[in-house]
XYZ file of C-alpha atoms in Angstrom:
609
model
C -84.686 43.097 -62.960
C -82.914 39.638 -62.308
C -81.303 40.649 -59.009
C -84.709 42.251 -58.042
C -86.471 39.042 -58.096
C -83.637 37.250 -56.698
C -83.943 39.281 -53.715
C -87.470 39.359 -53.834
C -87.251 35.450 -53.730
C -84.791 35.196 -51.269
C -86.711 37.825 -48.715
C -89.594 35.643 -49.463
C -87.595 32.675 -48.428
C -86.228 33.857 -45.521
C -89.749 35.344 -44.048
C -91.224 32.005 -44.181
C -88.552 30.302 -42.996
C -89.185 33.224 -39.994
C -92.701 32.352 -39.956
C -92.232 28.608 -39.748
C -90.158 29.313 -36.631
C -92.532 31.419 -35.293
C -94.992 28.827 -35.493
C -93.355 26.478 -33.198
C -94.448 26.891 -29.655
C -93.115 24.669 -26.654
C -94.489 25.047 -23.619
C -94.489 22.804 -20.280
C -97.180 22.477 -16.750
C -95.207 21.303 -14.000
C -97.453 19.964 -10.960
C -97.201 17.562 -8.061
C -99.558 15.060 -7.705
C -96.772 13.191 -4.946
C -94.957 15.518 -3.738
C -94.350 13.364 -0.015
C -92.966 10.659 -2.734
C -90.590 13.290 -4.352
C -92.240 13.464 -7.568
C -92.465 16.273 -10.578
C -95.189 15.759 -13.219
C -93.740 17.693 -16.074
C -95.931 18.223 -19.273
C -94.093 19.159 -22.431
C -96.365 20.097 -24.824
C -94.859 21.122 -28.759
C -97.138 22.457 -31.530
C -96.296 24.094 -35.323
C -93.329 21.405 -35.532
C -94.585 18.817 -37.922
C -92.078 15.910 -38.455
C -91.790 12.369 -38.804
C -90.192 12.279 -35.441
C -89.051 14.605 -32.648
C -85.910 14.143 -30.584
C -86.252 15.618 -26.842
C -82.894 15.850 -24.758
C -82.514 16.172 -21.121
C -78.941 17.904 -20.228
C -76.521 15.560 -18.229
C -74.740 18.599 -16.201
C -75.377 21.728 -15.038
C -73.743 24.979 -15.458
C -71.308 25.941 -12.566
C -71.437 22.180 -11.454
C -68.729 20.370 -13.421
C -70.010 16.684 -13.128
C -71.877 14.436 -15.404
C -74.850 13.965 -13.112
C -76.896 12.102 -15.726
C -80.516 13.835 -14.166
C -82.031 11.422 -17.196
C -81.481 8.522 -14.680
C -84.547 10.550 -12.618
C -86.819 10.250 -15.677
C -89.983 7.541 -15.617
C -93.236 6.686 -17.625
C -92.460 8.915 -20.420
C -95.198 9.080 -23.118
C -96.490 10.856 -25.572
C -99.668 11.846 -27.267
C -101.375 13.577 -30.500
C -104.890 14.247 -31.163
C -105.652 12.044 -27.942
C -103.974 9.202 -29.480
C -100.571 7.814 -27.974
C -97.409 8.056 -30.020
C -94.638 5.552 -30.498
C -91.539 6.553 -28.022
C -87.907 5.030 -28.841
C -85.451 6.084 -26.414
C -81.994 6.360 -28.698
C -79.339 7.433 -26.428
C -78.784 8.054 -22.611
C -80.448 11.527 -22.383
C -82.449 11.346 -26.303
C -86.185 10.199 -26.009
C -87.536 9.961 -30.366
C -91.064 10.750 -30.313
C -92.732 8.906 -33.466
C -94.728 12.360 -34.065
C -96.357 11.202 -37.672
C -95.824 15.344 -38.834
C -98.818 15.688 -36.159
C -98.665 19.849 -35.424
C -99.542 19.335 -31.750
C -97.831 17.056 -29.367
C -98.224 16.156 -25.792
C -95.312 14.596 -23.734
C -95.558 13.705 -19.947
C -92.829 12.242 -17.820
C -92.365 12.521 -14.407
C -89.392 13.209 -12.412
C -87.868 11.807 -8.823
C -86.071 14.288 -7.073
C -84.695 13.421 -3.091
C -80.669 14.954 -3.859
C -80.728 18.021 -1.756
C -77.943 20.165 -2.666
C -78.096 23.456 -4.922
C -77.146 21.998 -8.018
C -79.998 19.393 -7.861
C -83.861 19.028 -7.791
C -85.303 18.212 -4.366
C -89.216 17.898 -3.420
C -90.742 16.877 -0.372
C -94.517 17.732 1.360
C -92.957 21.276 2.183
C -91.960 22.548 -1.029
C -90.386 22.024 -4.515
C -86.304 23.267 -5.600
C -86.840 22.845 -9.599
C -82.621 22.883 -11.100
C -84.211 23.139 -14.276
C -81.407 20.889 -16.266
C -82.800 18.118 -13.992
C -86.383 18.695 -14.918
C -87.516 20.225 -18.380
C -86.246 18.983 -22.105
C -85.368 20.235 -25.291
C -86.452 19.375 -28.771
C -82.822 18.796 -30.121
C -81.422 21.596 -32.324
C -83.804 24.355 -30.781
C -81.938 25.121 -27.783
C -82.066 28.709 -28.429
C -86.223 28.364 -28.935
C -88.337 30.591 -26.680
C -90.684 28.315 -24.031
C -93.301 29.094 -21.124
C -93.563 27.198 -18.039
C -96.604 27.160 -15.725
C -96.033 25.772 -12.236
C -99.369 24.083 -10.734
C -98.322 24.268 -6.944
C -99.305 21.469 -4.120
C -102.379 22.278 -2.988
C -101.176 23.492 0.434
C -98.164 25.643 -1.135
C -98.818 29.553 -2.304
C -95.861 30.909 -3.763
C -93.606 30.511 -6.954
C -89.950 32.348 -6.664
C -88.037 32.407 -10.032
C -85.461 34.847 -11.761
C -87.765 34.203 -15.314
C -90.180 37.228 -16.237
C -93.851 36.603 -15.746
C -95.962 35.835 -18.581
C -98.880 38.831 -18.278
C -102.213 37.645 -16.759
C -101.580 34.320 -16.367
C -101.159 32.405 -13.190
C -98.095 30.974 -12.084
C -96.647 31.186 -15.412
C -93.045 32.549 -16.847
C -91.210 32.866 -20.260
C -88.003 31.874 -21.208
C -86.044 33.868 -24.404
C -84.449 30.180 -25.011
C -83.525 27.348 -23.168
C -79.889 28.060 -22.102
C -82.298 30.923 -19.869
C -84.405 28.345 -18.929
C -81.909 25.710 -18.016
C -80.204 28.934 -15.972
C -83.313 29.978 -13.850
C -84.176 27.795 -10.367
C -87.956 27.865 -9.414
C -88.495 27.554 -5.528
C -92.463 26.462 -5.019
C -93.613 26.268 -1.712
C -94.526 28.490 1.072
C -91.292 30.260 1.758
C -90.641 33.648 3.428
C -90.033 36.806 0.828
C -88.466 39.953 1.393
C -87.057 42.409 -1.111
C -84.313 45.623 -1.083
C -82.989 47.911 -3.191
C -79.248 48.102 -3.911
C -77.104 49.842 -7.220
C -80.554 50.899 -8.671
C -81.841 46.591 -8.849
C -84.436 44.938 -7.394
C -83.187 42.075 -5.499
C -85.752 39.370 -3.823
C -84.987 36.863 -1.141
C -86.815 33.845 -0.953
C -85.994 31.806 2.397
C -87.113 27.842 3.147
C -86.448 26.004 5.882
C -87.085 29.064 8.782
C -83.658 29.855 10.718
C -82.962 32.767 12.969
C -81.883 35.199 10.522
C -83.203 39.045 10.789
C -84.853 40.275 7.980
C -84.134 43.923 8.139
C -80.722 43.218 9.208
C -79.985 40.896 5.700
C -81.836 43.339 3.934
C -78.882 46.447 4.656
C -76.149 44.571 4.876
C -76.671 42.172 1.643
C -77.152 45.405 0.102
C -73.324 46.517 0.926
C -72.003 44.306 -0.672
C -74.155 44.426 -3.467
C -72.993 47.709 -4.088
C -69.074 46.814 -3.490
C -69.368 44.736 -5.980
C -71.320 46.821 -8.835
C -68.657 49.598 -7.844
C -65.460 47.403 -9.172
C -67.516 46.739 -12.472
C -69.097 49.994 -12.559
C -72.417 48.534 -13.789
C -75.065 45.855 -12.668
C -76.524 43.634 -15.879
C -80.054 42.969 -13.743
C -82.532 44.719 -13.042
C -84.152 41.919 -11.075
C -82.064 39.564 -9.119
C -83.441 36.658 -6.685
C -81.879 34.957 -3.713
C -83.126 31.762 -2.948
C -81.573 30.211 0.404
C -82.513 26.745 2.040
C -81.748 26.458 5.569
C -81.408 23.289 6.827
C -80.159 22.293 10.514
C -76.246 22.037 8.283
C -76.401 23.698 4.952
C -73.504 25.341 2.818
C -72.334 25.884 -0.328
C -73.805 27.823 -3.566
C -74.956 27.771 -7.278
C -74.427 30.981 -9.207
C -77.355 31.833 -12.298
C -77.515 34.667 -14.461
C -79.917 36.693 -12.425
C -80.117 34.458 -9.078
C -78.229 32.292 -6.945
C -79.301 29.446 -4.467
C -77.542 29.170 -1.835
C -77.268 26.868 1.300
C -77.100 27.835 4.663
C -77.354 26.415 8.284
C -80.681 28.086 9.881
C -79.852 28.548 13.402
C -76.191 29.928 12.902
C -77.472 33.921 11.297
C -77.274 35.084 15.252
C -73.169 33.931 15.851
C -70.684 36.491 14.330
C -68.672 33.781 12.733
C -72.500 31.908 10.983
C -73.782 35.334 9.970
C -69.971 36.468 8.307
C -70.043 32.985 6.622
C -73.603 33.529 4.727
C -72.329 37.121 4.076
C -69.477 35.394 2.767
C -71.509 32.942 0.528
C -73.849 35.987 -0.455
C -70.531 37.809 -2.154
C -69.204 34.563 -3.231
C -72.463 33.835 -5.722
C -73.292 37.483 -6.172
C -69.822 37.984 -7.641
C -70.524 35.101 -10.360
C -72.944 37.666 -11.718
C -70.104 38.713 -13.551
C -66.627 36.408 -13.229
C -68.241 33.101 -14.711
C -72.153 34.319 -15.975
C -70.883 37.215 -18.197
C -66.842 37.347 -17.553
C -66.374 34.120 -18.456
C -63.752 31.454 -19.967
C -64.751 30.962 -23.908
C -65.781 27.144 -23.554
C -68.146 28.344 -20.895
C -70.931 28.947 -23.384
C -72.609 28.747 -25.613
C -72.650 25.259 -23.623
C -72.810 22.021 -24.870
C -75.357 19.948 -22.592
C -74.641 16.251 -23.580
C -70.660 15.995 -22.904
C -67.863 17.893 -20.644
C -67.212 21.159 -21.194
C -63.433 21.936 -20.516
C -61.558 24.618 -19.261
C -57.987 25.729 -17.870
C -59.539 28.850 -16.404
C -61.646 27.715 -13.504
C -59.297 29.028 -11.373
C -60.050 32.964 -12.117
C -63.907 31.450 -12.563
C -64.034 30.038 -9.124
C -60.489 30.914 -7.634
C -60.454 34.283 -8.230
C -64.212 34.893 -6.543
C -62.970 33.014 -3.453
C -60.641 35.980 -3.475
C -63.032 38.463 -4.028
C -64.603 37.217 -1.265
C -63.184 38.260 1.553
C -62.117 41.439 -0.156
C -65.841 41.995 -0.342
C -66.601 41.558 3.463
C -63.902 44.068 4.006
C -64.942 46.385 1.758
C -68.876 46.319 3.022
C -67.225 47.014 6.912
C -67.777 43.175 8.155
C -64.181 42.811 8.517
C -61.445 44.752 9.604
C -57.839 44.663 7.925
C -56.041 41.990 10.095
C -58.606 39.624 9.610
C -58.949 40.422 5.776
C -55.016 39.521 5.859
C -55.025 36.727 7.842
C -58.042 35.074 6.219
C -55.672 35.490 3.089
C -52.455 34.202 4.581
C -54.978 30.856 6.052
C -56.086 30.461 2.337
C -52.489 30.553 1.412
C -51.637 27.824 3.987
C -54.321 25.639 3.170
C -52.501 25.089 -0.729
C -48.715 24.977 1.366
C -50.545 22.415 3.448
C -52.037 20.149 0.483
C -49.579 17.491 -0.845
C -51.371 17.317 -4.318
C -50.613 21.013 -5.292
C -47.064 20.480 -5.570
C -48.403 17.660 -8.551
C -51.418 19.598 -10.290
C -51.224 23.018 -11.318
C -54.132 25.823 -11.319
C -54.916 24.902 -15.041
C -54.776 21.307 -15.207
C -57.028 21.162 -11.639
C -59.262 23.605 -13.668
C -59.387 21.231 -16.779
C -59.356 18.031 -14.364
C -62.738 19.304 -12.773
C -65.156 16.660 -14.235
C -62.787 13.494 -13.532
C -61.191 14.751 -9.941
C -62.564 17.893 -8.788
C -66.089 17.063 -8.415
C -64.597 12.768 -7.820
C -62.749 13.282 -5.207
C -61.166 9.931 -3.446
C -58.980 8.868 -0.825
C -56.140 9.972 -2.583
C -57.175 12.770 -4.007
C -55.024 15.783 -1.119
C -52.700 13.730 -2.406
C -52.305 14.154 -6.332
C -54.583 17.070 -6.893
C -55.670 20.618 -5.877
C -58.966 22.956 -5.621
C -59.319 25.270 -8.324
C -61.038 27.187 -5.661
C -57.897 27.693 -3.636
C -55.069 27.854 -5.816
C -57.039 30.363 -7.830
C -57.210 32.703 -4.872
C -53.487 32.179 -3.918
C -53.225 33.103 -7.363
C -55.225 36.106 -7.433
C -53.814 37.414 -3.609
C -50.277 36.898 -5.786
C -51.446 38.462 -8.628
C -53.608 41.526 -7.584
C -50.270 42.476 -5.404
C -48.213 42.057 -8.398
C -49.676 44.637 -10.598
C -50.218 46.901 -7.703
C -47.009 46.961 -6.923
C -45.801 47.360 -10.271
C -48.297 50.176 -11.284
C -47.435 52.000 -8.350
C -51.030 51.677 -6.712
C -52.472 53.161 -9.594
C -53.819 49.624 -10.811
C -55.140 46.305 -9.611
C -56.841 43.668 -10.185
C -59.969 45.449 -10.254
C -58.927 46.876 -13.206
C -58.435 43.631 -14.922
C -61.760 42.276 -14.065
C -63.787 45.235 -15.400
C -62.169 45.934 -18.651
C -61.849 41.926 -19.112
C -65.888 41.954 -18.430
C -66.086 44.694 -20.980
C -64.070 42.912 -23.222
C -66.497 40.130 -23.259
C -69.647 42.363 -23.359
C -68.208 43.559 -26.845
C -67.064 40.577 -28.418
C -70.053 38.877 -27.136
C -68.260 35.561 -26.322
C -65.777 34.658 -23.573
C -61.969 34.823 -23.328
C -59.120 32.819 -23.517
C -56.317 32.300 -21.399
C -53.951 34.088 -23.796
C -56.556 36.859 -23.269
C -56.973 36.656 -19.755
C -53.022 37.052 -19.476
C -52.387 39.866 -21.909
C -55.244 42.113 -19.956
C -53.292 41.385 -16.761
C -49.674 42.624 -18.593
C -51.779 45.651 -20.532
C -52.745 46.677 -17.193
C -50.171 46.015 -15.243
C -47.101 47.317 -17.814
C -44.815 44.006 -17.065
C -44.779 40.320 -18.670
C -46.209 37.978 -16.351
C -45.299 34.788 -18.163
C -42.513 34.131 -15.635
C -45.854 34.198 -13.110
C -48.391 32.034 -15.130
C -45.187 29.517 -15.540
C -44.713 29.092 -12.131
C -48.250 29.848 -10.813
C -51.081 28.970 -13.366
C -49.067 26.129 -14.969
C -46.881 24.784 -12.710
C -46.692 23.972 -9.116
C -44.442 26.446 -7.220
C -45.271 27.082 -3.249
C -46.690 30.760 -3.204
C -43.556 33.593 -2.098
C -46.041 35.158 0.199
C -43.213 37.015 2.168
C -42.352 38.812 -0.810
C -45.957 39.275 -2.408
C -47.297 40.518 1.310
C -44.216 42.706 1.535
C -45.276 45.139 -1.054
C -47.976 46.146 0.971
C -46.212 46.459 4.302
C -47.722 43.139 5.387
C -45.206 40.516 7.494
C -45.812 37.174 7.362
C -44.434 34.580 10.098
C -44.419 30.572 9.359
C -44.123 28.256 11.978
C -44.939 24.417 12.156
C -48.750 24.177 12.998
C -47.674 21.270 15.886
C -44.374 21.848 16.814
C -42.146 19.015 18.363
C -44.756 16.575 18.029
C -45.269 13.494 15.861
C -47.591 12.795 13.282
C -48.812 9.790 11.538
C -50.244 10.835 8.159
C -52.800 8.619 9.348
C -56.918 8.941 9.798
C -59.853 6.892 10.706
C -63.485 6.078 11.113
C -63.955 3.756 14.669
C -66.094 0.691 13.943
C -66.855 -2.402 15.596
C -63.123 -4.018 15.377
C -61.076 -0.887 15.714
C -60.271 2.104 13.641
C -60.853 1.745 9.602
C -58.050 3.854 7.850
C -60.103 6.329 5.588
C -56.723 8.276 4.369
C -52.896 8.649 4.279
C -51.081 11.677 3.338
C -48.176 11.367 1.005
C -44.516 11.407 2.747
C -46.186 10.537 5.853
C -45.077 7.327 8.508
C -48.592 6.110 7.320
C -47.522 6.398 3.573
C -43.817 5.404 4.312
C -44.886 1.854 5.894
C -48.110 0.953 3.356
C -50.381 1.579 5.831
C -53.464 1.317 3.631
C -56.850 2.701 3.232
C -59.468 0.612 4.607
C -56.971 -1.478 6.741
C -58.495 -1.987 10.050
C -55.981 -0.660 12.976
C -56.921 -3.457 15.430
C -54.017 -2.324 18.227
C -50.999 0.362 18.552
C -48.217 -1.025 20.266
C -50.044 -4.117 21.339
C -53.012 -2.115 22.995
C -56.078 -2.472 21.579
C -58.097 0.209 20.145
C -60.521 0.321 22.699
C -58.394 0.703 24.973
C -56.210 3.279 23.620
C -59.794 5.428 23.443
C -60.557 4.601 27.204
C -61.896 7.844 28.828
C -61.802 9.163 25.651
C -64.513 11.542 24.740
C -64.713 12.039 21.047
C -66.915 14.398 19.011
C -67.459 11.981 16.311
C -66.443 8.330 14.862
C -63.629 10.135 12.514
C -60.506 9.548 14.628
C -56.691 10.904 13.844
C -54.190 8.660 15.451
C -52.529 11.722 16.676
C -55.517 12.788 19.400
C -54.886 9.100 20.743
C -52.774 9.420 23.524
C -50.521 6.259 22.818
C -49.456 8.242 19.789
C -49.106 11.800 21.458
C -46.724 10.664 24.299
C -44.161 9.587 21.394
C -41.209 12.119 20.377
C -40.272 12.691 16.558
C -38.586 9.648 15.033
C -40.052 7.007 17.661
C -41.589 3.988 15.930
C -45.318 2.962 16.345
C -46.208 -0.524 16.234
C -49.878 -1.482 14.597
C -51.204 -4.721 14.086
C -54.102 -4.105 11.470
C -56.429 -6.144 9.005
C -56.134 -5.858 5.610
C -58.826 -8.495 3.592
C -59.573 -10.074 6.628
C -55.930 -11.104 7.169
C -53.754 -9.849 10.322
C -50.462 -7.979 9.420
C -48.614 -5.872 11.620
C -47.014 -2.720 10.516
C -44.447 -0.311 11.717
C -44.570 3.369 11.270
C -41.397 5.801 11.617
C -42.840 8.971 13.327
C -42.627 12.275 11.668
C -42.678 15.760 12.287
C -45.699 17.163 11.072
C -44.733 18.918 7.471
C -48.178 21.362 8.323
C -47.512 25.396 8.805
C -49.453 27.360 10.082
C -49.184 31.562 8.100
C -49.837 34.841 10.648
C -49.929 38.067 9.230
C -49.165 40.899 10.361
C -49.763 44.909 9.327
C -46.353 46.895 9.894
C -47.337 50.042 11.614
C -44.033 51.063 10.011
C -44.151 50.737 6.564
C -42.615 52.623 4.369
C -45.046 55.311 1.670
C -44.662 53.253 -1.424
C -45.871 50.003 0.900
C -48.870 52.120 2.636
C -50.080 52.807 -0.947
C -50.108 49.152 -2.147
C -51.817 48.207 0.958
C -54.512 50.775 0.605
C -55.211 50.411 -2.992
C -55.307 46.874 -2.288
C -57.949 46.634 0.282
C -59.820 49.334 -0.852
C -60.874 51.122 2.178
C-alpha cells in the first residue's frame, strides 16, 4: 500500500509538473513599421510563467557560422509590459535582458532590431524585402531552449509572401510553429515578394524562393537541382525531409552559403545562371549546402549540438564538417552529368594545389584550423596564408586522400561513401554526434587497415598531400610544374593610393618577407622610378596591384635585387629585396588510358559513374 501511494504521489507530481509546462506559451509578431530604415519590430509575448523575474537571451553566433557576432549589439528600446502596465527591465549581461515580471502570468516584450549586414548568416531588411537569421532576431526565456513557440510575420504592406522551412500553424495567417528553439533559431524566414517554384526529387518536396531577379531558368533549375538531389539521397540511402526550402539572393556579386536542417540560403550573382562556368558554380553551391543536410545537421561532430548559444563551441572536426562537403562537391556535379571525369580530376588536383600553395598549412593542421575557427578562421588578417589554413580545403585534400585510401585498400568494394552513411546511421541511433576517435575507427572498420599513420600526418599534422601516389591507385597521373616558371616574384601585394602602392600582404619566405617589407608600408618608387610611372600605360582591372604585373619587376631574372624606397609611419626608408623564384605549382591531371584492372576499378568506384 506504501509504494502504491508513493507512486500515486509521484505520478501526481510529475503530471503537474507536465501541466505547469504546458501552461507556458511564448509566442512572437514580427512586423516592419521601417523597413527603408532596416528595422524589425519583434513582439515577444510569454504567458503561464509566473516569476519574480524572467531572463530573455539573444544567441551571440549562429550555427554553421563560427564567429561571435554579438547580434545583441542590433537590439534597441527594449521594454516590457503586464496588464498594460510597464515592467522594470535590467539588462545583466551582454546578450541577458531581466524582466522584473512581479509572477504576472502574461507578459509583453517589444524590441526592435537593425539589420543592414547582407550575407547569409545575418539579418538584412530593406523596402524590398526582409532575410530574418533567426539567432539575430527572436529570444529565449533562459533555461527553456527546448520550449515550443509560434511566430507570426506581419509583412510590409507592399510585400505578399512568407518563405520558411517551419510548419504552418492551421488557419492562421502568416503564422508557423517551432517544436523548440534550437528549430527556431535553425529556420530563415524570407518576407517579401520573391519568385517561388517547387520540384519533386527522392520522394521530398523541395521549394525555391528567389530575391533579387537574375537570369536563371526556372524549369531548367528545377531538373537539374533535382539530380543532384537524388545523388546525394543515393550515398545515404534516405532523405530526413519531407519539405526542404531553397532560399537564394541574387545580387549583382553574391556567393557563399548557410546550411539549416531543412533549408539552406544561399548567395548567388543574378546575371551569371546563363555562362557554363556561373550556372556550374550555383550547382556547385546547391550540392555544397544540400549535402549539410546530413555531414554537419544530422552527421555531425558531438560538440555540434545540443549547442550552447552564449560562448564558442569547439571542434577538431570541421574539416570532415566543411572539408569533406567541399569534396563531395564536385563529386556531386559529376555524378548528376555536369562534369565530365577530367574536369572532376583536375578540379581535385587545383584543390590540392591551392593547400601546396598556402604557406600557413605547413604550420596548422586540419584539426587545430578546425578548433582555431572562432579566433582565425572566421578573423582572418594580413598574416593569416601565412600561419594558418581553411578547414574547407585541407578537409577535402583530406577526404580526395582518404576516399582513395580505403578504395584502394578494399579493393573497390568500399569508399568513403560507405563511411559517411553508416557514420550518419551511427548518429541517428545514438542520437548525439561523434567523436574523432569515432570518426577514425568507422574509416579503419570500413576500410580493414589502421589509418593512424594517416590522421598523424594528415588530420594532425602538416605533411604536403602524396597526390602522385594517392591519384595512382586510380590510374590518374599527376604532373607538377612551377605555376611561373623562370620568373621572379616578390611575395609582395598592394592597394594603389594617392602616394603609391600600400603593401596589403607578404608571403612568408618571400624577397618581401626576407627584407621586412611591411604591411601598410607605402612603396613610393622601385628602383628610383616612381610608382606612377612604373604603371604608365598601364591598364589595371582594379586598385589591388602585385608588384609582379609591374613591368619594372617582370623584366628582372631570378636572384636580381629590387630597390624600393617606401614609407613606413610617415618616415622614408628604402629597402632592398632579393628576387625569388616563385615557390607556387601549378597540379594537371591526367586519366591513363592505360591503366592497369585493379586501377580502372578504383577509378570507377571512385567517381561513381
Amino acid at each position: 500500500m506504501f509504494i502504491k501511494k508513493s507512486i500515486l504521489s509521484l505520478v501526481v507530481l510529475l503530471t503537474c509538473i507536465m501541466a505547469g509546462k504546458a501552461q507556458v506559451k511564448i509566442g512572437f509578431e514580427v512586423s516592419f513599421k521601417e523597413p527603408q530604415a532596416h528595422y524589425a519590430e519583434v513582439q515577444m509575448n510569454i504567458s503561464g510563467l509566473p516569476k519574480d523575474y524572467v531572463d530573455v537571451k539573444m544567441p551571440v553566433w549562429t550555427p554553421g557560422s563560427y564567429l561571435i557576432r554579438e547580434f545583441e549589439k542590433s537590439v534597441e528600446g527594449f521594454t516590457a509590459s503586464a496588464a498594460g502596465k510597464k515592467l522594470k527591465v535590467e539588462k545583466v549581461r551582454k546578450n541577458i535582458w531581466r524582466v522584473f515580471s512581479a509572477k504576472a502570468n502574461d507578459i509583453k516584450i517589444n524590441y526592435r532590431v537593425y539589420a543592414f549586414e547582407i550575407s547569409v548568416r545575418t539579418a538584412f531588411i530593406d523596402e524590398s524585402h526582409a532575410f530574418l537569421s533567426p539567432t539575430g532576431i527572436f529570444m529565449h526565456p533562459a533555461g527553456m531552449i527546448k520550449s515550443p513557440s509560434t511566430v507570426k510575420i506581419i509583412p510590409f504592406n507592399t510585400w505578399s509572401k512568407v518563405s520558411t522551412g517551419l510548419p504552418v500553424v492551421a488557419g492562421e495567417t502568416f503564422t508557423y510553429r517551432a517544436s523548440d528553439f534550437d528549430i527556431l533559431y535553425d529556420s530563415p524566414i524570407e518576407v517579401g515578394n520573391q519568385d517561388t517554384f517547387e520540384f519533386m526529387a527522392s520522394g521530398v518536396r523541395h521549394e525555391v524562393a528567389m530575391y533579387g531577379g537574375g537570369n536563371y531558368d526556372k524549369e531548367k533549375l528545377k531538373v537539374d537541382m533535382a539530380k543532384i538531389v537524388e545523388q546525394e539521397t543515393a550515398v545515404y540511402g534516405e532523405n530526413p525531409n519531407k519539405y526542404y526550402l531553397f532560399i537564394v539572393h541574387n545580387f549583382a556579386r553574391g556567393g557563399g552559403g548557410l546550411e539549416h536542417l531543412n533549408s539552406t540560403t544561399l548567395g548567388a550573382s543574378r546575371n551569371a545562371y546563363s555562362t557554363e562556368a556561373g550556372y556550374k558554380g550555383f550547382l556547385g553551391l546547391v550540392a555544397h549546402e544540400y549535402h549539410h543536410l546530413w555531414n554537419v545537421k544530422r552527421l555531425r561532430p558531438v560538440a555540434l549540438g545540443p549547442f550552447d548559444y552564449d560562448n564558442e563551441n569547439y571542434t577538431t572536426n570541421l574539416w570532415v564538417a566543411e572539408g569533406f562537403t567541399s569534396y563531395y562537391e564536385n563529386k556531386y556535379i559529376l555524378r548528376a552529368g555536369f562534369d565530365d571525369p577530367n574536369g572532376f580530376v583536375n578540379a581535385l588536383a587545383g584543390g590540392i594545389a591551392t593547400v601546396l600553395n598556402t604557406p600557413g598549412a605547413k604550420v596548422q593542421s586540419a584539426s587545430a584550423s578546425s578548433y582555431d575557427a572562432w579566433i582565425i578562421g572566421y578573423r582572418p588578417n594580413e598574416n593569416s596564408k601565412n600561419n594558418s589554413i581553411s578547414y574547407y580545403n585541407k578537409g577535402e585534400v583530406i577526404g580526395i586522400l582518404m576516399d582513395l585510401e580505403i578504395i584502394n585498400a578494399t579493393k573497390g568494394a568500399k569508399s568513403l561513401d560507405d563511411v559517411m552513411k553508416a557514420m550518419y546511421l551511427q548518429c541517428k541511433t545514438l542520437k548525439r554526434g561523434y567523436t574523432d576517435a569515432e570518426f577514425k575507427a568507422m574509416v579503419e572498420k570500413i576500410s580493414g587497415i589502421s589509418f593512424t599513420n594517416f590522421w598523424a600526418k594528415y588530420v594532425n599534422g602538416v605533411d604536403d598531400a602524396e597526390y602522385v601516389k594517392y591519384f595512382g591507385y586510380a590510374g590518374v597521373n599527376v604532373s607538377t610544374e612551377n605555376a611561373t616558371p623562370d620568373k621572379p616574384v616578390t611575395g609582395a601585394s598592394g592597394q594603389l593610393g594617392n602616394e603609391g602602392i600600400t603593401v596589403t600582404s607578404t608571403t612568408r619566405g618571400s624577397a618581401a618577407w626576407d627584407a621586412g617589407l611591411n604591411v601598410n608600408d607605402i612603396i613610393l618608387s622601385l628602383d628610383d622610378t616612381t610608382v606612377g610611372d612604373a604603371l604608365t600605360n598601364i591598364k589595371l582591372r582594379s586598385t589591388m596591384v602585385s608588384l609582379e604585373s609591374l613591368p619594372i619587376v617582370a623584366k628582372k631574372k631570378i636572384g636580381d635585387v629590387l630597390k624600393l624606397k617606401v614609407k613606413r609611419d610617415g618616415l622614408e626608408r628604402d629597402i632592398s629585396l632579393t628576387l625569388k623564384a616563385n615557390p607556387s605549382v601549378r597540379l594537371k591531371a591526367t586519366i591513363d588510358d592505360n591503366a592497369s584492372a585493379a586501377q580502372k576499378t578504383v577509378l570507377k568506384k571512385w567517381m561513381g559513374i
